[in-house]
PDB file of C-alpha atoms in Angstrom:
ATOM      1  CA  MET Q   1       8.065  23.585   5.292  1.00  0.00           C
ATOM      2  CA  ILE Q   2       9.008  22.078   2.091  1.00  0.00           C
ATOM      3  CA  ILE Q   3      12.058  19.673   1.805  1.00  0.00           C
ATOM      4  CA  GLY Q   4      13.737  18.327  -1.433  1.00  0.00           C
ATOM      5  CA  CYS Q   5      15.709  15.122  -0.340  1.00  0.00           C
ATOM      6  CA  ASP Q   6      18.277  13.451  -2.337  1.00  0.00           C
ATOM      7  CA  PHE Q   7      18.426  10.094  -0.642  1.00  0.00           C
ATOM      8  CA  HIS Q   8      21.240   7.867  -0.459  1.00  0.00           C
ATOM      9  CA  PRO Q   9      21.840   4.517   1.828  1.00  0.00           C
ATOM     10  CA  SER Q  10      24.012   6.132   4.383  1.00  0.00           C
ATOM     11  CA  PHE Q  11      22.919   9.957   4.286  1.00  0.00           C
ATOM     12  CA  GLN Q  12      20.747  12.336   2.578  1.00  0.00           C
ATOM     13  CA  GLN Q  13      21.270  15.918   1.260  1.00  0.00           C
ATOM     14  CA  ILE Q  14      18.174  18.078   1.599  1.00  0.00           C
ATOM     15  CA  ALA Q  15      17.203  21.579   0.620  1.00  0.00           C
ATOM     16  CA  TYR Q  16      14.353  23.111   2.482  1.00  0.00           C
ATOM     17  CA  VAL Q  17      12.345  26.519   2.583  1.00  0.00           C
ATOM     18  CA  GLU Q  18      10.006  27.654   5.161  1.00  0.00           C
ATOM     19  CA  GLN Q  19       7.081  29.025   3.136  1.00  0.00           C
ATOM     20  CA  GLU Q  20       5.920  31.579   5.987  1.00  0.00           C
ATOM     21  CA  THR Q  21       9.110  33.141   6.230  1.00  0.00           C
ATOM     22  CA  GLY Q  22      10.949  32.239   2.803  1.00  0.00           C
ATOM     23  CA  GLU Q  23      14.200  30.962   4.887  1.00  0.00           C
ATOM     24  CA  TYR Q  24      16.022  28.639   2.662  1.00  0.00           C
ATOM     25  CA  GLU Q  25      18.600  26.192   4.101  1.00  0.00           C
ATOM     26  CA  GLU Q  26      20.663  23.035   2.738  1.00  0.00           C
ATOM     27  CA  ARG Q  27      22.046  20.149   4.924  1.00  0.00           C
ATOM     28  CA  ARG Q  28      23.802  16.749   4.607  1.00  0.00           C
ATOM     29  CA  LEU Q  29      22.030  14.515   7.222  1.00  0.00           C
ATOM     30  CA  SER Q  30      23.709  10.815   8.288  1.00  0.00           C
ATOM     31  CA  HIS Q  31      21.386   7.946   8.382  1.00  0.00           C
ATOM     32  CA  ARG Q  32      19.776   7.179  10.840  1.00  0.00           C
ATOM     33  CA  GLY Q  33      20.648   9.054  13.877  1.00  0.00           C
ATOM     34  CA  GLU Q  34      21.007  12.577  12.498  1.00  0.00           C
ATOM     35  CA  ALA Q  35      18.302  12.385  10.082  1.00  0.00           C
ATOM     36  CA  GLU Q  36      16.040  10.783  12.498  1.00  0.00           C
ATOM     37  CA  ALA Q  37      16.756  13.550  15.057  1.00  0.00           C
ATOM     38  CA  PHE Q  38      16.038  16.361  12.312  1.00  0.00           C
ATOM     39  CA  TYR Q  39      12.863  15.107  11.226  1.00  0.00           C
ATOM     40  CA  ARG Q  40      11.771  14.377  14.921  1.00  0.00           C
ATOM     41  CA  SER Q  41      12.331  17.915  15.675  1.00  0.00           C
ATOM     42  CA  LEU Q  42       9.873  18.912  13.197  1.00  0.00           C
ATOM     43  CA  ALA Q  43       6.987  16.761  14.699  1.00  0.00           C
ATOM     44  CA  GLY Q  44       3.721  18.556  14.985  1.00  0.00           C
ATOM     45  CA  ARG Q  45       4.486  20.924  12.150  1.00  0.00           C
ATOM     46  CA  ALA Q  46       3.197  20.729   8.475  1.00  0.00           C
ATOM     47  CA  VAL Q  47       5.876  19.203   6.490  1.00  0.00           C
ATOM     48  CA  ARG Q  48       5.921  18.026   2.955  1.00  0.00           C
ATOM     49  CA  ILE Q  49       9.140  16.116   1.856  1.00  0.00           C
ATOM     50  CA  GLY Q  50       9.842  14.789  -1.906  1.00  0.00           C
ATOM     51  CA  MET Q  51      12.362  12.166  -2.744  1.00  0.00           C
ATOM     52  CA  GLU Q  52      13.271  10.081  -5.809  1.00  0.00           C
ATOM     53  CA  ALA Q  53      12.106   6.374  -5.691  1.00  0.00           C
ATOM     54  CA  THR Q  54      14.682   4.465  -4.519  1.00  0.00           C
ATOM     55  CA  GLY Q  55      15.707   1.275  -2.212  1.00  0.00           C
ATOM     56  CA  ASN Q  56      16.916   0.832   1.344  1.00  0.00           C
ATOM     57  CA  ASP Q  57      14.358   3.328   2.714  1.00  0.00           C
ATOM     58  CA  ARG Q  58      11.683   1.463   4.410  1.00  0.00           C
ATOM     59  CA  TRP Q  59      12.918   2.737   7.842  1.00  0.00           C
ATOM     60  CA  PHE Q  60      12.363   6.388   6.385  1.00  0.00           C
ATOM     61  CA  HIS Q  61       8.864   5.670   5.182  1.00  0.00           C
ATOM     62  CA  LYS Q  62       7.786   4.346   8.454  1.00  0.00           C
ATOM     63  CA  LEU Q  63       9.414   7.247  10.110  1.00  0.00           C
ATOM     64  CA  MET Q  64       7.512   9.888   8.172  1.00  0.00           C
ATOM     65  CA  SER Q  65       4.341   8.017   8.830  1.00  0.00           C
ATOM     66  CA  ASP Q  66       4.744   7.919  12.505  1.00  0.00           C
ATOM     67  CA  LEU Q  67       5.882  11.613  12.573  1.00  0.00           C
ATOM     68  CA  GLY Q  68       2.929  12.580  10.345  1.00  0.00           C
ATOM     69  CA  HIS Q  69       4.952  14.005   7.616  1.00  0.00           C
ATOM     70  CA  GLU Q  70       3.875  13.949   4.043  1.00  0.00           C
ATOM     71  CA  LEU Q  71       6.206  12.159   2.001  1.00  0.00           C
ATOM     72  CA  LEU Q  72       6.096  12.140  -2.013  1.00  0.00           C
ATOM     73  CA  VAL Q  73       8.068   9.657  -3.884  1.00  0.00           C
ATOM     74  CA  GLY Q  74       8.887  10.936  -7.590  1.00  0.00           C
ATOM     75  CA  ASP Q  75       9.665   9.121 -10.540  1.00  0.00           C
ATOM     76  CA  ALA Q  76      13.263   9.209 -10.892  1.00  0.00           C
ATOM     77  CA  SER Q  77      13.539   9.172 -14.918  1.00  0.00           C
ATOM     78  CA  ALA Q  78      10.926  11.903 -14.874  1.00  0.00           C
ATOM     79  CA  ILE Q  79      12.655  13.992 -12.186  1.00  0.00           C
ATOM     80  CA  HIS Q  80      16.113  13.744 -14.133  1.00  0.00           C
ATOM     81  CA  ALA Q  81      14.557  14.424 -17.458  1.00  0.00           C
ATOM     82  CA  SER Q  82      13.222  17.850 -16.015  1.00  0.00           C
ATOM     83  CA  ALA Q  83      16.763  18.869 -14.631  1.00  0.00           C
ATOM     84  CA  PRO Q  84      18.985  21.171 -16.454  1.00  0.00           C
ATOM     85  CA  ARG Q  85      21.719  19.918 -18.381  1.00  0.00           C
ATOM     86  CA  GLU Q  86      24.328  20.260 -16.159  1.00  0.00           C
ATOM     87  CA  GLN Q  87      26.590  17.836 -13.967  1.00  0.00           C
ATOM     88  CA  ARG Q  88      24.610  16.228 -11.296  1.00  0.00           C
ATOM     89  CA  THR Q  89      25.707  16.676  -7.626  1.00  0.00           C
ATOM     90  CA  ASP Q  90      23.771  15.500  -4.360  1.00  0.00           C
ATOM     91  CA  LYS Q  91      23.327  19.295  -3.655  1.00  0.00           C
ATOM     92  CA  ARG Q  92      22.128  20.124  -7.242  1.00  0.00           C
ATOM     93  CA  ASP Q  93      19.604  16.912  -6.987  1.00  0.00           C
ATOM     94  CA  ALA Q  94      18.170  18.201  -3.679  1.00  0.00           C
ATOM     95  CA  ARG Q  95      17.744  21.794  -4.919  1.00  0.00           C
ATOM     96  CA  HIS Q  96      16.021  20.466  -8.113  1.00  0.00           C
ATOM     97  CA  ILE Q  97      13.729  18.344  -6.194  1.00  0.00           C
ATOM     98  CA  LEU Q  98      12.626  21.130  -3.975  1.00  0.00           C
ATOM     99  CA  ARG Q  99      12.079  23.439  -7.093  1.00  0.00           C
ATOM    100  CA  LEU Q 100       9.869  20.899  -8.589  1.00  0.00           C
ATOM    101  CA  LEU Q 101       7.758  20.686  -5.261  1.00  0.00           C
ATOM    102  CA  VAL Q 102       7.503  24.441  -4.829  1.00  0.00           C
ATOM    103  CA  GLU Q 103       6.272  24.661  -8.248  1.00  0.00           C
ATOM    104  CA  ASN Q 104       3.913  21.924  -8.121  1.00  0.00           C
ATOM    105  CA  ARG Q 105       5.896  20.098 -10.821  1.00  0.00           C
ATOM    106  CA  PHE Q 106       6.800  17.169  -8.656  1.00  0.00           C
ATOM    107  CA  PRO Q 107       6.222  13.861 -10.502  1.00  0.00           C
ATOM    108  CA  SER Q 108       5.046  11.780  -7.557  1.00  0.00           C
ATOM    109  CA  ILE Q 109       4.015   8.095  -7.884  1.00  0.00           C
ATOM    110  CA  TRP Q 110       1.646   6.075  -5.722  1.00  0.00           C
ATOM    111  CA  GLN Q 111       3.136   4.100  -2.776  1.00  0.00           C
ATOM    112  CA  PRO Q 112       1.589   1.700  -0.660  1.00  0.00           C
ATOM    113  CA  SER Q 113       0.244   2.295   2.828  1.00  0.00           C
ATOM    114  CA  VAL Q 114       2.339   1.040   5.810  1.00  0.00           C
ATOM    115  CA  GLY Q 115      -0.425  -1.659   6.380  1.00  0.00           C
ATOM    116  CA  ASN Q 116      -0.361  -2.570   2.783  1.00  0.00           C
ATOM    117  CA  GLU Q 117       3.407  -3.193   2.881  1.00  0.00           C
ATOM    118  CA  GLU Q 118       2.898  -5.710   5.806  1.00  0.00           C
ATOM    119  CA  GLN Q 119       0.359  -7.620   3.561  1.00  0.00           C
ATOM    120  CA  ARG Q 120       2.866  -7.581   0.675  1.00  0.00           C
ATOM    121  CA  GLN Q 121       5.559  -8.978   3.249  1.00  0.00           C
ATOM    122  CA  LEU Q 122       3.530 -11.709   4.218  1.00  0.00           C
ATOM    123  CA  LEU Q 123       2.729 -12.669   0.613  1.00  0.00           C
ATOM    124  CA  LEU Q 124       6.326 -12.370  -0.366  1.00  0.00           C
ATOM    125  CA  HIS Q 125       7.676 -14.208   2.375  1.00  0.00           C
ATOM    126  CA  ARG Q 126       5.222 -17.034   1.812  1.00  0.00           C
ATOM    127  CA  CYS Q 127       5.730 -17.227  -1.791  1.00  0.00           C
ATOM    128  CA  ARG Q 128       9.533 -17.459  -1.295  1.00  0.00           C
ATOM    129  CA  LEU Q 129       9.179 -20.341   1.177  1.00  0.00           C
ATOM    130  CA  VAL Q 130       6.934 -22.288  -1.274  1.00  0.00           C
ATOM    131  CA  ARG Q 131       9.401 -21.904  -3.974  1.00  0.00           C
ATOM    132  CA  MET Q 132      12.116 -23.278  -1.778  1.00  0.00           C
ATOM    133  CA  ARG Q 133       9.805 -26.277  -0.656  1.00  0.00           C
ATOM    134  CA  THR Q 134       8.969 -26.988  -4.344  1.00  0.00           C
ATOM    135  CA  ARG Q 135      12.608 -27.379  -5.146  1.00  0.00           C
ATOM    136  CA  ILE Q 136      13.074 -29.940  -2.181  1.00  0.00           C
ATOM    137  CA  LYS Q 137      10.085 -31.901  -3.700  1.00  0.00           C
ATOM    138  CA  ASN Q 138      11.460 -31.637  -7.152  1.00  0.00           C
ATOM    139  CA  GLN Q 139      14.834 -33.275  -5.818  1.00  0.00           C
ATOM    140  CA  LEU Q 140      12.954 -36.016  -4.133  1.00  0.00           C
ATOM    141  CA  ASP Q 141      10.968 -36.546  -7.288  1.00  0.00           C
ATOM    142  CA  SER Q 142      14.275 -36.675  -9.273  1.00  0.00           C
ATOM    143  CA  ILE Q 143      15.519 -39.302  -6.807  1.00  0.00           C
ATOM    144  CA  ALA Q 144      12.416 -41.202  -7.358  1.00  0.00           C
ATOM    145  CA  LYS Q 145      12.646 -41.355 -11.174  1.00  0.00           C
ATOM    146  CA  SER Q 146      16.269 -42.027 -11.182  1.00  0.00           C
ATOM    147  CA  GLU Q 147      15.378 -45.423  -9.098  1.00  0.00           C
ATOM    148  CA  GLY Q 148      12.529 -46.218 -11.805  1.00  0.00           C
ATOM    149  CA  LEU Q 149       9.604 -44.895  -9.487  1.00  0.00           C
ATOM    150  CA  THR Q 150       7.540 -43.088 -12.181  1.00  0.00           C
ATOM    151  CA  GLY Q 151       3.921 -41.902 -11.918  1.00  0.00           C
ATOM    152  CA  SER Q 152       2.125 -38.758 -10.900  1.00  0.00           C
ATOM    153  CA  ARG Q 153       4.384 -35.759  -9.520  1.00  0.00           C
ATOM    154  CA  ALA Q 154       1.457 -34.900  -7.577  1.00  0.00           C
ATOM    155  CA  TRP Q 155       2.680 -34.610  -3.836  1.00  0.00           C
ATOM    156  CA  LYS Q 156       0.576 -36.858  -1.847  1.00  0.00           C
ATOM    157  CA  ALA Q 157       1.085 -39.145   1.425  1.00  0.00           C
ATOM    158  CA  LYS Q 158       1.382 -42.234  -0.844  1.00  0.00           C
ATOM    159  CA  ARG Q 159       4.050 -40.524  -3.285  1.00  0.00           C
ATOM    160  CA  ARG Q 160       6.055 -39.864  -0.020  1.00  0.00           C
ATOM    161  CA  GLN Q 161       5.621 -43.338   1.246  1.00  0.00           C
ATOM    162  CA  GLN Q 162       7.076 -44.673  -2.017  1.00  0.00           C
ATOM    163  CA  ILE Q 163       9.942 -42.466  -1.815  1.00  0.00           C
ATOM    164  CA  GLU Q 164      10.784 -43.509   1.847  1.00  0.00           C
ATOM    165  CA  ALA Q 165      10.483 -47.195   0.814  1.00  0.00           C
ATOM    166  CA  LEU Q 166      12.959 -46.837  -1.858  1.00  0.00           C
ATOM    167  CA  PRO Q 167      16.232 -49.074  -1.029  1.00  0.00           C
ATOM    168  CA  LEU Q 168      18.529 -46.487  -1.026  1.00  0.00           C
ATOM    169  CA  THR Q 169      22.128 -46.810   0.505  1.00  0.00           C
ATOM    170  CA  GLY Q 170      25.057 -44.476   1.540  1.00  0.00           C
ATOM    171  CA  TRP Q 171      24.888 -40.792   0.594  1.00  0.00           C
ATOM    172  CA  TYR Q 172      21.717 -41.528  -1.538  1.00  0.00           C
ATOM    173  CA  ALA Q 173      19.839 -42.505   1.509  1.00  0.00           C
ATOM    174  CA  GLU Q 174      21.415 -39.512   3.589  1.00  0.00           C
ATOM    175  CA  ARG Q 175      20.387 -37.033   0.705  1.00  0.00           C
ATOM    176  CA  ARG Q 176      16.907 -38.392   0.781  1.00  0.00           C
ATOM    177  CA  LYS Q 177      16.799 -38.326   4.538  1.00  0.00           C
ATOM    178  CA  ASP Q 178      17.767 -34.543   4.615  1.00  0.00           C
ATOM    179  CA  LEU Q 179      15.573 -33.618   2.031  1.00  0.00           C
ATOM    180  CA  LEU Q 180      12.462 -35.219   3.589  1.00  0.00           C
ATOM    181  CA  ALA Q 181      13.589 -33.504   6.973  1.00  0.00           C
ATOM    182  CA  LEU Q 182      13.581 -29.930   5.143  1.00  0.00           C
ATOM    183  CA  LEU Q 183      10.438 -30.683   3.588  1.00  0.00           C
ATOM    184  CA  ASP Q 184       8.711 -31.073   6.873  1.00  0.00           C
ATOM    185  CA  GLU Q 185      10.442 -28.143   8.364  1.00  0.00           C
ATOM    186  CA  MET Q 186       9.124 -26.118   5.391  1.00  0.00           C
ATOM    187  CA  ASP Q 187       5.484 -27.382   5.879  1.00  0.00           C
ATOM    188  CA  LYS Q 188       5.996 -26.329   9.419  1.00  0.00           C
ATOM    189  CA  ARG Q 189       6.817 -22.760   8.610  1.00  0.00           C
ATOM    190  CA  ILE Q 190       4.394 -22.495   5.650  1.00  0.00           C
ATOM    191  CA  GLU Q 191       1.351 -23.433   7.789  1.00  0.00           C
ATOM    192  CA  PRO Q 192       0.875 -20.333   9.973  1.00  0.00           C
ATOM    193  CA  LEU Q 193       1.611 -18.139   6.874  1.00  0.00           C
ATOM    194  CA  ASP Q 194      -1.373 -19.901   4.996  1.00  0.00           C
ATOM    195  CA  LYS Q 195      -3.519 -19.301   8.089  1.00  0.00           C
ATOM    196  CA  ALA Q 196      -2.284 -15.499   8.119  1.00  0.00           C
ATOM    197  CA  VAL Q 197      -2.921 -15.247   4.195  1.00  0.00           C
ATOM    198  CA  GLN Q 198      -6.477 -16.837   4.910  1.00  0.00           C
ATOM    199  CA  ALA Q 199      -7.328 -14.374   7.629  1.00  0.00           C
ATOM    200  CA  ALA Q 200      -6.225 -11.261   5.757  1.00  0.00           C
ATOM    201  CA  ALA Q 201      -8.493 -12.563   2.818  1.00  0.00           C
ATOM    202  CA  GLU Q 202     -11.528 -13.071   4.757  1.00  0.00           C
ATOM    203  CA  GLN Q 203     -11.012  -9.541   6.646  1.00  0.00           C
ATOM    204  CA  LYS Q 204     -10.576  -8.090   3.058  1.00  0.00           C
ATOM    205  CA  CYS Q 205     -14.143  -9.891   2.162  1.00  0.00           C
ATOM    206  CA  ARG Q 206     -15.688  -8.487   5.316  1.00  0.00           C
ATOM    207  CA  SER Q 207     -14.397  -5.114   4.544  1.00  0.00           C
ATOM    208  CA  ALA Q 208     -15.696  -5.233   1.187  1.00  0.00           C
ATOM    209  CA  ALA Q 209     -19.235  -6.290   2.387  1.00  0.00           C
ATOM    210  CA  VAL Q 210     -19.382  -3.337   4.641  1.00  0.00           C
ATOM    211  CA  ASP Q 211     -18.279  -0.850   1.829  1.00  0.00           C
ATOM    212  CA  ASP Q 212     -20.713  -2.037  -0.747  1.00  0.00           C
ATOM    213  CA  PRO Q 213     -23.888  -3.878   0.694  1.00  0.00           C
ATOM    214  CA  SER Q 214     -24.741  -5.283  -2.540  1.00  0.00           C
ATOM    215  CA  TRP Q 215     -21.316  -7.242  -2.642  1.00  0.00           C
ATOM    216  CA  ARG Q 216     -21.704 -10.908  -1.946  1.00  0.00           C
ATOM    217  CA  ARG Q 217     -19.129 -13.295  -0.616  1.00  0.00           C
ATOM    218  CA  SER Q 218     -18.600 -16.430  -3.004  1.00  0.00           C
ATOM    219  CA  GLY Q 219     -17.957 -19.549  -1.546  1.00  0.00           C
ATOM    220  CA  SER Q 220     -14.268 -19.709  -1.424  1.00  0.00           C
ATOM    221  CA  ILE Q 221     -11.687 -16.891  -0.605  1.00  0.00           C
ATOM    222  CA  ALA Q 222     -10.580 -15.496  -3.944  1.00  0.00           C
ATOM    223  CA  GLY Q 223      -7.351 -13.705  -2.441  1.00  0.00           C
ATOM    224  CA  VAL Q 224      -6.123 -10.683  -0.587  1.00  0.00           C
ATOM    225  CA  CYS Q 225      -6.653  -7.638  -2.591  1.00  0.00           C
ATOM    226  CA  ALA Q 226      -3.403  -5.561  -2.326  1.00  0.00           C
ATOM    227  CA  ASP Q 227      -3.859  -1.959  -3.375  1.00  0.00           C
ATOM    228  CA  HIS Q 228      -2.143  -1.088  -6.516  1.00  0.00           C
ATOM    229  CA  GLY Q 229      -4.223   2.074  -7.292  1.00  0.00           C
ATOM    230  CA  GLY Q 230      -6.522  -0.334  -8.892  1.00  0.00           C
ATOM    231  CA  LEU Q 231      -7.450  -3.479  -6.856  1.00  0.00           C
ATOM    232  CA  GLU Q 232      -6.257  -6.840  -7.971  1.00  0.00           C
ATOM    233  CA  ALA Q 233      -6.755 -10.162  -6.209  1.00  0.00           C
ATOM    234  CA  ILE Q 234      -3.488 -11.924  -5.502  1.00  0.00           C
ATOM    235  CA  PRO Q 235      -4.372 -15.806  -4.873  1.00  0.00           C
ATOM    236  CA  PRO Q 236      -3.272 -17.165  -1.731  1.00  0.00           C
ATOM    237  CA  ARG Q 237      -2.060 -20.236  -3.187  1.00  0.00           C
TER     238      ARG Q 237
END
């Protein structure tokens, strides 16, 4: 079965054909219940689905992976450029995607595996929290400078002690106390993420050593290699 899918956040319009019988049908499936029930009913069959690259679709990618269906994601601009010059509708878009699939002209793009997406979420989550922590440190540094405490901005135990010792009163003191508490909370939340990134990097290095016996591990972890089609190192810090 080949399915052309015009995906929207709350529903999807599909057009599909059974290659063995030539049977053709169109349906509109609401998310998630109706759509999930439809694709689960196809479990065990050879199914290829094509859709434009879009957002709000992680659940759909995971469902297709769990069911073993082949999901192709296409370049939206290339799909639109190959469409006839007529008013676009959901049904026409689904038919057009199906036509491209049947004619082997679907402009599919690379998409990460489910496992790779998990690593990306780890890196993204850690990156966002580190940025939040940096903003907190910058605010504390600004307080220090306004009180005449200059010097290196490098955040060390001595720098924190100097900031804590500043003779602040009122809301200045309250702000310092809250920022230091937030900083401690950020450190607490980031620490397990650092360990998870380190563990993922070491696992990647072990896999690389198994795949390539001539590969030698360096003295430090370079980072997690996330698949981009071509591998690139993503530093953990």
